[in-house]
Short mmCIF file of C-alpha atoms and ligand atoms in Angstrom, two decimals:
data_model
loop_
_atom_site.label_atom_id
_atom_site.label_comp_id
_atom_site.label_asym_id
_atom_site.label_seq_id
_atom_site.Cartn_x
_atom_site.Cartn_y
_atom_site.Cartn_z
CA UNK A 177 -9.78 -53.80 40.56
CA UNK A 178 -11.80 -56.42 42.17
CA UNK A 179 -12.43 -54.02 45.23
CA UNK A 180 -13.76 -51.29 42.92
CA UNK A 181 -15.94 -53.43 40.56
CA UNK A 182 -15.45 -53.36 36.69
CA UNK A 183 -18.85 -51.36 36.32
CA UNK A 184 -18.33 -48.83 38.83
CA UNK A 185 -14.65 -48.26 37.25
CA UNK A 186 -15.40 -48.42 33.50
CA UNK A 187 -18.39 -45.47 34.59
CA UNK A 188 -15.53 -43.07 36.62
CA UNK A 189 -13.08 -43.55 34.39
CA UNK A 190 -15.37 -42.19 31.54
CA UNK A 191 -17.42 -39.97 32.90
CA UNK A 192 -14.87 -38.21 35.32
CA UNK A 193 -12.49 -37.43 31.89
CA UNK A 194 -16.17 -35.78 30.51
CA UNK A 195 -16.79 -33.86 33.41
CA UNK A 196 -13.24 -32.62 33.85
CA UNK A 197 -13.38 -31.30 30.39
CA UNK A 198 -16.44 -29.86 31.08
CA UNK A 199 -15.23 -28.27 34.11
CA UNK A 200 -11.71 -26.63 32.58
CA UNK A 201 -13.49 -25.81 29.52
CA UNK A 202 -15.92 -23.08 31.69
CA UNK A 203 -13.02 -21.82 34.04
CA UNK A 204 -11.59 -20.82 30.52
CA UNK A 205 -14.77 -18.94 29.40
CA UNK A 206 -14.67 -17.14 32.97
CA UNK A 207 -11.36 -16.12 32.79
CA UNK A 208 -12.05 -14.60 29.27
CA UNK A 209 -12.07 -10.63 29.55
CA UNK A 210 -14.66 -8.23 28.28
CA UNK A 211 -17.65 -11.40 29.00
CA UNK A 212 -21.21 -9.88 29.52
CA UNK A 213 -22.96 -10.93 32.83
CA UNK A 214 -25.36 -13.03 31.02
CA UNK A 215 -23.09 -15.23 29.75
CA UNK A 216 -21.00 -15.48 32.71
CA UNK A 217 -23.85 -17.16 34.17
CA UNK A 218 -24.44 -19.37 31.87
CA UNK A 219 -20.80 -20.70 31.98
CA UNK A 220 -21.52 -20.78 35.92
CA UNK A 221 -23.55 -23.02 35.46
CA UNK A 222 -22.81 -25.68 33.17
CA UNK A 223 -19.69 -25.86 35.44
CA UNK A 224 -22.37 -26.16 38.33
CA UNK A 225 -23.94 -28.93 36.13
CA UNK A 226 -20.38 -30.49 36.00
CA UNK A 227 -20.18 -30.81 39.50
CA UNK A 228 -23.39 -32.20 39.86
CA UNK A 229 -22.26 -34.87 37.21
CA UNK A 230 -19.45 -35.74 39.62
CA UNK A 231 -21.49 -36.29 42.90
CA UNK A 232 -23.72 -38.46 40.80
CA UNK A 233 -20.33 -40.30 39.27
CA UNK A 234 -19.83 -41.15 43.08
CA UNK A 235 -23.45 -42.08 43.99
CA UNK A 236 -23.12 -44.71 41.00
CA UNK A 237 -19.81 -46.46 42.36
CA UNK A 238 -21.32 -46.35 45.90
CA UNK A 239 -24.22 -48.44 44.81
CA UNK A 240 -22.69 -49.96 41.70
CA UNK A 241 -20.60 -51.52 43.79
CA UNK A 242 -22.99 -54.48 44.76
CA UNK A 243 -24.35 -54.49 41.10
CA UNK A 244 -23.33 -58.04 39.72
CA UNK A 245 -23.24 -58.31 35.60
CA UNK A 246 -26.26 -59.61 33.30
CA UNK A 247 -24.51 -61.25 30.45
CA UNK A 248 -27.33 -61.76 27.98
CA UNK A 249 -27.30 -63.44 24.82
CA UNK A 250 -26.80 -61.15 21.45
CA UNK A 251 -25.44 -60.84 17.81
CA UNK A 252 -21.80 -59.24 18.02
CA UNK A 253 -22.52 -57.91 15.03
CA UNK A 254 -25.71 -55.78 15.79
CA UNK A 255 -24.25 -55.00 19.08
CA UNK A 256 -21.60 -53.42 16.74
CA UNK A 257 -23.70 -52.03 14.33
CA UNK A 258 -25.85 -49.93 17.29
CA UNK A 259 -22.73 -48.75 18.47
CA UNK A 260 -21.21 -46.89 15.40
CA UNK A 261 -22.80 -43.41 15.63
CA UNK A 262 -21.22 -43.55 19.05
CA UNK A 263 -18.03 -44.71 17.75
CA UNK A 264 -17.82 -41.95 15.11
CA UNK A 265 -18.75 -39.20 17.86
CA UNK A 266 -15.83 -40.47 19.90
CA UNK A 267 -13.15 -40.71 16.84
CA UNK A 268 -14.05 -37.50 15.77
CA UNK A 269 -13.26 -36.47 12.09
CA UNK A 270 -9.61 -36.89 11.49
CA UNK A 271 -10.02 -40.67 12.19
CA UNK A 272 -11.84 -42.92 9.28
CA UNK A 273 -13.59 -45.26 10.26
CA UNK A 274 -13.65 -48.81 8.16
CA UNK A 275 -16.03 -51.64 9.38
CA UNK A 276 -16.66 -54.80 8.30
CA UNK A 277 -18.92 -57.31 10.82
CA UNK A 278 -19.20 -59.95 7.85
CA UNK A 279 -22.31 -61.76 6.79
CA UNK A 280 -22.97 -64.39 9.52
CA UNK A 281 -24.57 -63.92 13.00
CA UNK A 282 -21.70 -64.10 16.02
CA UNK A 283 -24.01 -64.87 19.07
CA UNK A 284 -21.50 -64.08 22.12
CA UNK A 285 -23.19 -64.09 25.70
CA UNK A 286 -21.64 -61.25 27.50
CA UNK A 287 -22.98 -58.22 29.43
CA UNK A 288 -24.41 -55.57 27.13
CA UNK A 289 -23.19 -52.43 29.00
CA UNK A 290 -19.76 -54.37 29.43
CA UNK A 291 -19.18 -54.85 25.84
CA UNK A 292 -20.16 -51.58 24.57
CA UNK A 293 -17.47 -50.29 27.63
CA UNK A 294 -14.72 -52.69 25.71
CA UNK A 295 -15.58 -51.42 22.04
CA UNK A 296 -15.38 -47.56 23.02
CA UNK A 297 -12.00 -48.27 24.97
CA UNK A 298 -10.37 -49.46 22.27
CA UNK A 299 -11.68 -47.09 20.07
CA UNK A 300 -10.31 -43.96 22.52
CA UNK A 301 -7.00 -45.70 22.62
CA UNK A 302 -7.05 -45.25 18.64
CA UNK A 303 -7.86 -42.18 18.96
CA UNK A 304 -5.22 -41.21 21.03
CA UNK A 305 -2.59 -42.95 19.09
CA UNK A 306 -3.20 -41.05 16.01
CA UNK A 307 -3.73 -37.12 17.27
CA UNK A 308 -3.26 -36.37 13.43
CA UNK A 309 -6.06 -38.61 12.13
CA UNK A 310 -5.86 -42.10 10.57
CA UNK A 311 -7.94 -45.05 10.05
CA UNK A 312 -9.42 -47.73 11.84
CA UNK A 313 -10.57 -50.89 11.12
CA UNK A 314 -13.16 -52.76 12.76
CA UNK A 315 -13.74 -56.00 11.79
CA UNK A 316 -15.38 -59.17 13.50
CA UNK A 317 -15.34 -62.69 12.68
CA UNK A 318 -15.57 -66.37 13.87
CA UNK A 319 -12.77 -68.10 14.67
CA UNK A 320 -11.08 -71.32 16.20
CA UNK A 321 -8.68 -71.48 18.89
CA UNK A 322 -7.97 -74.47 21.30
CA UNK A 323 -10.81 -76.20 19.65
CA UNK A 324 -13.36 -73.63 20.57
CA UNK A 325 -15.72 -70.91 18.68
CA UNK A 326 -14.72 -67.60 19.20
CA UNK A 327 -16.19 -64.32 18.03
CA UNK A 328 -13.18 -62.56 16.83
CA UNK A 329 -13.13 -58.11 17.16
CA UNK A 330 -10.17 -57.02 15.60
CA UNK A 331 -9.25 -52.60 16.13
CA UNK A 332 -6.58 -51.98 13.68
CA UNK A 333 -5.16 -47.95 13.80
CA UNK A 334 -2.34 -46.49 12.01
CA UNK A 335 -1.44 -44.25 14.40
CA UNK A 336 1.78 -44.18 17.14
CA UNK A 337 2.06 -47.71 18.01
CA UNK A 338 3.39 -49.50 21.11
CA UNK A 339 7.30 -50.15 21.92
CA UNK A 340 8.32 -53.15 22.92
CA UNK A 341 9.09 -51.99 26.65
CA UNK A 342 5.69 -50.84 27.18
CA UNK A 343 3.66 -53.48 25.75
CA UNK A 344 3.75 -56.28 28.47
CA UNK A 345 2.21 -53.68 30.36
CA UNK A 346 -0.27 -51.87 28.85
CA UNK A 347 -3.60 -54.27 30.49
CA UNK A 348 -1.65 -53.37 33.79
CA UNK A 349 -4.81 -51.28 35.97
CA UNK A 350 -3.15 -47.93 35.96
CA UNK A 351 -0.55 -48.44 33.70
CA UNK A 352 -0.70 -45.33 31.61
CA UNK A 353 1.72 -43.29 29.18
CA UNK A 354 -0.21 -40.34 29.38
CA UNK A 355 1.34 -37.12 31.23
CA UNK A 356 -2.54 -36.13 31.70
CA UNK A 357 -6.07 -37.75 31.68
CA UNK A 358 -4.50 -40.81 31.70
CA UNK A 359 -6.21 -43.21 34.72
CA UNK A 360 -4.56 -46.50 32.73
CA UNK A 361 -7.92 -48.04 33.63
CA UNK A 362 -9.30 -48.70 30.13
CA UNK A 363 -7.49 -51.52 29.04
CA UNK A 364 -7.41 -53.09 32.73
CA UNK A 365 -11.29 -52.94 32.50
CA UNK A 366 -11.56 -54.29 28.60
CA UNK A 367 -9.46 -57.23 30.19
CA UNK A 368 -11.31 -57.39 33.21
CA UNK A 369 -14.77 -57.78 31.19
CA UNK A 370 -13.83 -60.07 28.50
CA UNK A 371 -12.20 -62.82 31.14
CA UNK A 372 -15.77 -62.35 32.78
CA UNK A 373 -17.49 -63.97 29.91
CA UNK A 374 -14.88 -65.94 29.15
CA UNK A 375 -12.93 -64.78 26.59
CA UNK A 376 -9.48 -63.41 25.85
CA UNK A 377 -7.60 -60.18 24.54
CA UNK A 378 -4.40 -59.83 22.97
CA UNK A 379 -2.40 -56.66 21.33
CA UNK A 380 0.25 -56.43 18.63
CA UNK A 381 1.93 -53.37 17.60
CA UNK A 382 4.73 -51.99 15.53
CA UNK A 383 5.79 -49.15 16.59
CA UNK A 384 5.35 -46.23 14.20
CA UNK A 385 3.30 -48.29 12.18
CA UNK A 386 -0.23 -49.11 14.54
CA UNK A 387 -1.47 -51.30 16.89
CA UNK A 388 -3.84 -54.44 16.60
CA UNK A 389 -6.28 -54.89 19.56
CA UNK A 390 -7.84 -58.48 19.45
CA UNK A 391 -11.16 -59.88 21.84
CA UNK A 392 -12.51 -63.25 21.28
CA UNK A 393 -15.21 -63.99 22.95
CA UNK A 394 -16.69 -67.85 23.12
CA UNK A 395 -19.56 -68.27 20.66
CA UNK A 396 -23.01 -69.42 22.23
CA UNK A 397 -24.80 -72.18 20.73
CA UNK A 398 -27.56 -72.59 23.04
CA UNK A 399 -30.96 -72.21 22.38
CA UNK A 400 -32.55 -68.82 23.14
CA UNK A 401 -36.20 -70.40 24.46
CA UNK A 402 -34.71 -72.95 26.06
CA UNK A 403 -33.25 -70.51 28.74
CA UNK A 404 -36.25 -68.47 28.92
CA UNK A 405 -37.72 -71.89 29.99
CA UNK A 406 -35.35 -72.80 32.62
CA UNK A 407 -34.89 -69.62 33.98
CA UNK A 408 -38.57 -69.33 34.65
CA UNK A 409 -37.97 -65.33 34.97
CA UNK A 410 -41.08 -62.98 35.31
CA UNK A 411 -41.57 -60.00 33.52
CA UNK A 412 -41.20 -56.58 34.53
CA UNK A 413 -41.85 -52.88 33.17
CA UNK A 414 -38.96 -50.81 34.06
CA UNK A 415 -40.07 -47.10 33.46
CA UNK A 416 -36.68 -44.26 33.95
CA UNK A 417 -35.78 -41.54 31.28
CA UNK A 418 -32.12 -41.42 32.71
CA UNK A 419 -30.19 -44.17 30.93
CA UNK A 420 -27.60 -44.60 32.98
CA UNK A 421 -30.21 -44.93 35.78
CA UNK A 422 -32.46 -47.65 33.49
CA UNK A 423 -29.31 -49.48 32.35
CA UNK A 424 -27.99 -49.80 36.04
CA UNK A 425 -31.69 -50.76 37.05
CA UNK A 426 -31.84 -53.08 34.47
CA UNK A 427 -28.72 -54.95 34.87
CA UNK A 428 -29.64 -55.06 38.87
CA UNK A 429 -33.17 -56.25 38.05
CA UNK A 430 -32.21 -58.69 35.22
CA UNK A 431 -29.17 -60.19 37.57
CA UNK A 432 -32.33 -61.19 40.36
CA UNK A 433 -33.54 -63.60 38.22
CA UNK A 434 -36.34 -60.76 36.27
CA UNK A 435 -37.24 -60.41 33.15
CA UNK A 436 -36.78 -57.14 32.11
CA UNK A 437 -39.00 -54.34 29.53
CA UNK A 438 -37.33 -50.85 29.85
CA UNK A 439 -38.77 -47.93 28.44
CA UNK A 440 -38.00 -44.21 28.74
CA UNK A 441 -41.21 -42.62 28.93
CA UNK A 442 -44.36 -43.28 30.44
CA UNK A 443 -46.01 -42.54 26.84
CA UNK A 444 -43.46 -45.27 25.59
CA UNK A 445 -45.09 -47.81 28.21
CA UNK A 446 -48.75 -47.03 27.51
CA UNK A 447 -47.95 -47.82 23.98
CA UNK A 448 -46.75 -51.01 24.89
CA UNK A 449 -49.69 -51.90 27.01
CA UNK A 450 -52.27 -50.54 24.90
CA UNK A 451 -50.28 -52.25 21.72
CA UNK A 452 -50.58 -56.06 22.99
CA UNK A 453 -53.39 -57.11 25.08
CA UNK A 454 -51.52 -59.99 26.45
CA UNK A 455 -48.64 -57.64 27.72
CA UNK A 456 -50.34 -55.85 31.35
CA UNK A 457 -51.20 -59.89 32.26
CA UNK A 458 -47.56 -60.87 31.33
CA UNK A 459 -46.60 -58.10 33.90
CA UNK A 460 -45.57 -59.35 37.45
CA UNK A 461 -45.06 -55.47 38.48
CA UNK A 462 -44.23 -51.84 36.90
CA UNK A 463 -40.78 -50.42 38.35
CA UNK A 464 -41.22 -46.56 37.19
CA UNK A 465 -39.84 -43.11 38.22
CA UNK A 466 -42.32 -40.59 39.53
CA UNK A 467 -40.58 -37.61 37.70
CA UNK A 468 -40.73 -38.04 34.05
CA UNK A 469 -40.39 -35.94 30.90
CA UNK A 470 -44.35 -35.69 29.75
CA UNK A 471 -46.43 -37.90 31.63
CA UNK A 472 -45.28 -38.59 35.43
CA UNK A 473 -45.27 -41.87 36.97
CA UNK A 474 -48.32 -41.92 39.42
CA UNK A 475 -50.17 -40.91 35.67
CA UNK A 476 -48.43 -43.50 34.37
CA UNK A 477 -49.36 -45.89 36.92
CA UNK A 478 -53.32 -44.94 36.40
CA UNK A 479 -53.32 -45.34 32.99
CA UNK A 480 -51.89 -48.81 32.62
CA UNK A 481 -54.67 -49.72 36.01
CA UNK A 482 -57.09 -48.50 33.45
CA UNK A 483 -56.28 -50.71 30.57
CA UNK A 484 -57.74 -53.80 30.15
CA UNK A 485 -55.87 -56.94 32.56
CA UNK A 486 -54.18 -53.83 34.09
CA UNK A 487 -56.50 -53.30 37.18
CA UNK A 488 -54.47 -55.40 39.85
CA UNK A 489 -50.75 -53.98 38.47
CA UNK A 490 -48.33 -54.19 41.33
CA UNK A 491 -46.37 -50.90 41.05
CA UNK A 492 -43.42 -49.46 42.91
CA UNK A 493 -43.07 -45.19 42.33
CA UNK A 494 -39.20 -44.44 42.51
CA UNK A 495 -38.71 -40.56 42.69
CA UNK A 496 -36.43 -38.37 43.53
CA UNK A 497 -38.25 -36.47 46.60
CA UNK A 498 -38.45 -37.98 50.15
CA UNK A 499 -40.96 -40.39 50.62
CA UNK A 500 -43.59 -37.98 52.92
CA UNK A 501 -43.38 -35.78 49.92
CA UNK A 502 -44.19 -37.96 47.41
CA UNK A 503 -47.25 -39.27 49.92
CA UNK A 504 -48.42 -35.53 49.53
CA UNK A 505 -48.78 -35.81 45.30
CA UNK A 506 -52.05 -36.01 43.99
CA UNK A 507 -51.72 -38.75 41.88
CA UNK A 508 -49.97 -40.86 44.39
CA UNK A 509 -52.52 -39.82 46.68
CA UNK A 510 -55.13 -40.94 44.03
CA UNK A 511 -53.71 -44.69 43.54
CA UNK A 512 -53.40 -45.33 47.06
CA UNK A 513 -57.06 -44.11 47.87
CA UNK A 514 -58.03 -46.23 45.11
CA UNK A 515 -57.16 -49.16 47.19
CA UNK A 516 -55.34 -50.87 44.37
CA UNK A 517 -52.72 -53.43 45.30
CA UNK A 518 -49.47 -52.71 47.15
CA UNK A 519 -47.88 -49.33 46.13
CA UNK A 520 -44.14 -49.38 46.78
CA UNK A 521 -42.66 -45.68 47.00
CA UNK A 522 -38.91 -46.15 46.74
CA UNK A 523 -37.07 -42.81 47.52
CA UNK A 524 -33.86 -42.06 45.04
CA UNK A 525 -31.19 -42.62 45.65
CA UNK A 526 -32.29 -45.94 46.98
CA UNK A 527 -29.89 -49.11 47.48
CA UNK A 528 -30.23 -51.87 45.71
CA UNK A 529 -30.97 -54.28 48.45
CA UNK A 530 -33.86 -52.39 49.08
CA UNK A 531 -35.38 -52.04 45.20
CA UNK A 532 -34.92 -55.89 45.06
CA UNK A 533 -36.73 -56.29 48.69
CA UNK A 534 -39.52 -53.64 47.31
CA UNK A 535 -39.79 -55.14 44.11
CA UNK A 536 -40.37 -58.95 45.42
CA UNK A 537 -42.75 -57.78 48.14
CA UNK A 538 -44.99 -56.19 45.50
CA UNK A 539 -44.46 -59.13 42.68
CA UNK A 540 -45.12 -61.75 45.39
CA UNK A 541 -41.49 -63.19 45.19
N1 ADP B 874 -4.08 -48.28 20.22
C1 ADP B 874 -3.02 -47.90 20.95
N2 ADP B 874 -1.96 -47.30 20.36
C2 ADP B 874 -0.90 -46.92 21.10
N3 ADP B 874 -0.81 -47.09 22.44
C3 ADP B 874 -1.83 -47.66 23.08
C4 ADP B 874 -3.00 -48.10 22.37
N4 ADP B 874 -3.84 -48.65 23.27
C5 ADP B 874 -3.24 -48.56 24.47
N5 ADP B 874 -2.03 -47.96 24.37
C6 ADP B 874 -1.07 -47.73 25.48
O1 ADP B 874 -1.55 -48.42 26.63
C7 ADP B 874 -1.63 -47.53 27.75
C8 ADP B 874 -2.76 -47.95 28.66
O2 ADP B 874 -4.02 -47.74 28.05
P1 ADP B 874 -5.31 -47.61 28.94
O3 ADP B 874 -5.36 -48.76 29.88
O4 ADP B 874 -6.48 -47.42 28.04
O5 ADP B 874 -5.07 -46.32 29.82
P2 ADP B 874 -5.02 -44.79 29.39
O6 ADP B 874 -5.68 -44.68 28.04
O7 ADP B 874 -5.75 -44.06 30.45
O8 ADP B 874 -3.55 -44.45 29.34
C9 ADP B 874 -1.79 -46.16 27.12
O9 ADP B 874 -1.31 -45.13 27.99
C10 ADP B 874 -0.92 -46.28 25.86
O10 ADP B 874 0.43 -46.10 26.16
MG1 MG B 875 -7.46 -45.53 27.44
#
């Protein structure tokens, strides 16, 4: 576990069941007699899509691997809340779904990413357990325990229930009871996260009747401005419409000691700029892709230098072509002739040694 990383593992182990699906799912449609060519192609290449999906699954636990976490301060509850149309995709609709987050704020300081991983583990696991639908419960609360705060999750299914031989070893990494698509990594990595911000899981189960999953994670008291203060971050405008991209980006960027505004679309960041005049001189440097839906990055990258406060905009272009290529675009070409400050073109897939070299040469840090 430690030598894999709990990112890199919680990403695999999700995505790889996806893209296996995807891939058995299309050699069924192939096999299928009487097809027209025309759709044979199609289902060629959604299974070539799949593959793709899995070399990218490995570029993300090469690089994730160096990718520390960015716990963050946030509301349990709206963290909740922003997950449920996920949750309900997942459950599908034989399982109800019953939640209750309660009426006061449960500020927890974890990793974002980490804790959305630990929700929709637990959730599958449900899932699982009750093949001919049920309910679960999702509840949250504040507790005590040991003399501390605690923001309490409770999952609560109805469904198959653990026996008493197999429970001491169901946070075990690989541990599964599955004859297939089990990896027994989902409960290794929900335990794995929630000691990393300092908390605690527990299960009970009665076999036949359900199973009770239980986090707690420590309540943080501290004072949101007070940590902007001391960490003396500076701000930067992360630009990527992949999100698994922007959230790995993020977490990289935010871990350095940055302050991080992501956005998906270079229309979404010109709406920003042009929206507060304060934000471009706020800005130690722009972090976008070069290929974006709409509006690219080196158009991106002119507009803000047009805005007012934006002339002087450090800016790094990430993109997926080679560096000399990217040299040879137009708009790049434009910016650098323009003689505007440092232009950092960072070729994908870059490491992330090098984005956080690229990024403080341009920001001056
Ligand atoms: N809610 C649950 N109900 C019944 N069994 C569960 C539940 N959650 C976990 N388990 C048991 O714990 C094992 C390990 O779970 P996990 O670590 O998520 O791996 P996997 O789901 O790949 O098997 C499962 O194989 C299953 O036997
Ligand atoms: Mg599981």
């Amino acid at each position: 576990m430690q030598v894999v990383g709990r990112f890199a593992v919680g990403i695999a182990h999700d995505f790889n069941n996806l893209l296996a699906a995807m891939q058995a799912a299309t050699e069924l449609i192939a096999a299928r007699p009487g097809l027209d060519e025309a759709t044979l192609q199609d289902a060629a290449q959604i299974r070539a899509a799949a593959r793709r999906g899995a070399a990218l699954v490995r570029h993300l636990l090469a690089f994730a691997r160096e990718t520390p976490t960015a716990p963050r301060r946030l509301d349990l509850r709206e963290a909740i809340d922003d997950l449920v149309p996920l949750l309900r995709h997942l459950l599908g609709r034989g399982v109800r779904l019953e939640i209750d987050t309660g009426v006061a704020a449960l500020p927890v300081r974890i990793d974002p990413t980490g804790l959305d991983q630990v929700l929709l583990n637990l959730a599958a696991n449900a899932r699982d357990a009750m093949p001919d639908g049920g309910t679960l419960i999702l509840r949250c609360h504040a507790l005590r325990r040991a003399g501390t705060r605690f923001a309490g999750i409770e999952m609560r299914d109805n469904g198959s229930g653990i026996s008493p031989e197999v429970l001491p070893h169901i946070f075990s990494p690989f541990f599964t009871t599955r004859s297939e698509h089990g990896t027994g990594l989902g409960l290794a990595t929900v335990q794995d996260i929630v000691s990393a911000a300092g908390g605690f899981v527990a299960a009970e189960s009665t076999p036949g009747a359900g199973t009770c999953m239980r986090v707690g994670l420590r309540i943080d008291d501290t004072d949101d401005d007070n940590q902007a203060e001391q960490g003396g971050a500076k701000r930067l405008l992360l630009v990527e419409d992949e999100p698994v991209v922007r959230r790995l980006a993020e977490r990289a960027l935010t871990s350095w000691g940055w302050q991080v505004v992501s956005v998906g679309s270079a229309e979404a960041a010109l709406a920003l700029a042009a929206g507060d005049g304060k934000f471009l001189a706020g800005l130690a440097a722009v972090v976008t892709d070069m290929e974006l839906p709409g509006r690219s990055g080196a158009a991106l990258l002119a507009g803000l230098r047009a805005l007012p406060g934006g002339a002087a905009l450090p800016a790094i272009i990430v993109s997926g072509h080679a560096e000399a290529v990217l040299h040879r675009d137009p708009g790049v070409q434009a910016q650098l002739a323009a003689g505007a400050p440092v232009t950092g073109l960072l070729s994908k897939p870059y490491l992330l040694p090098e984005l956080r070299a690229r990024v403080a040469a341009v920001a001056g840090r």
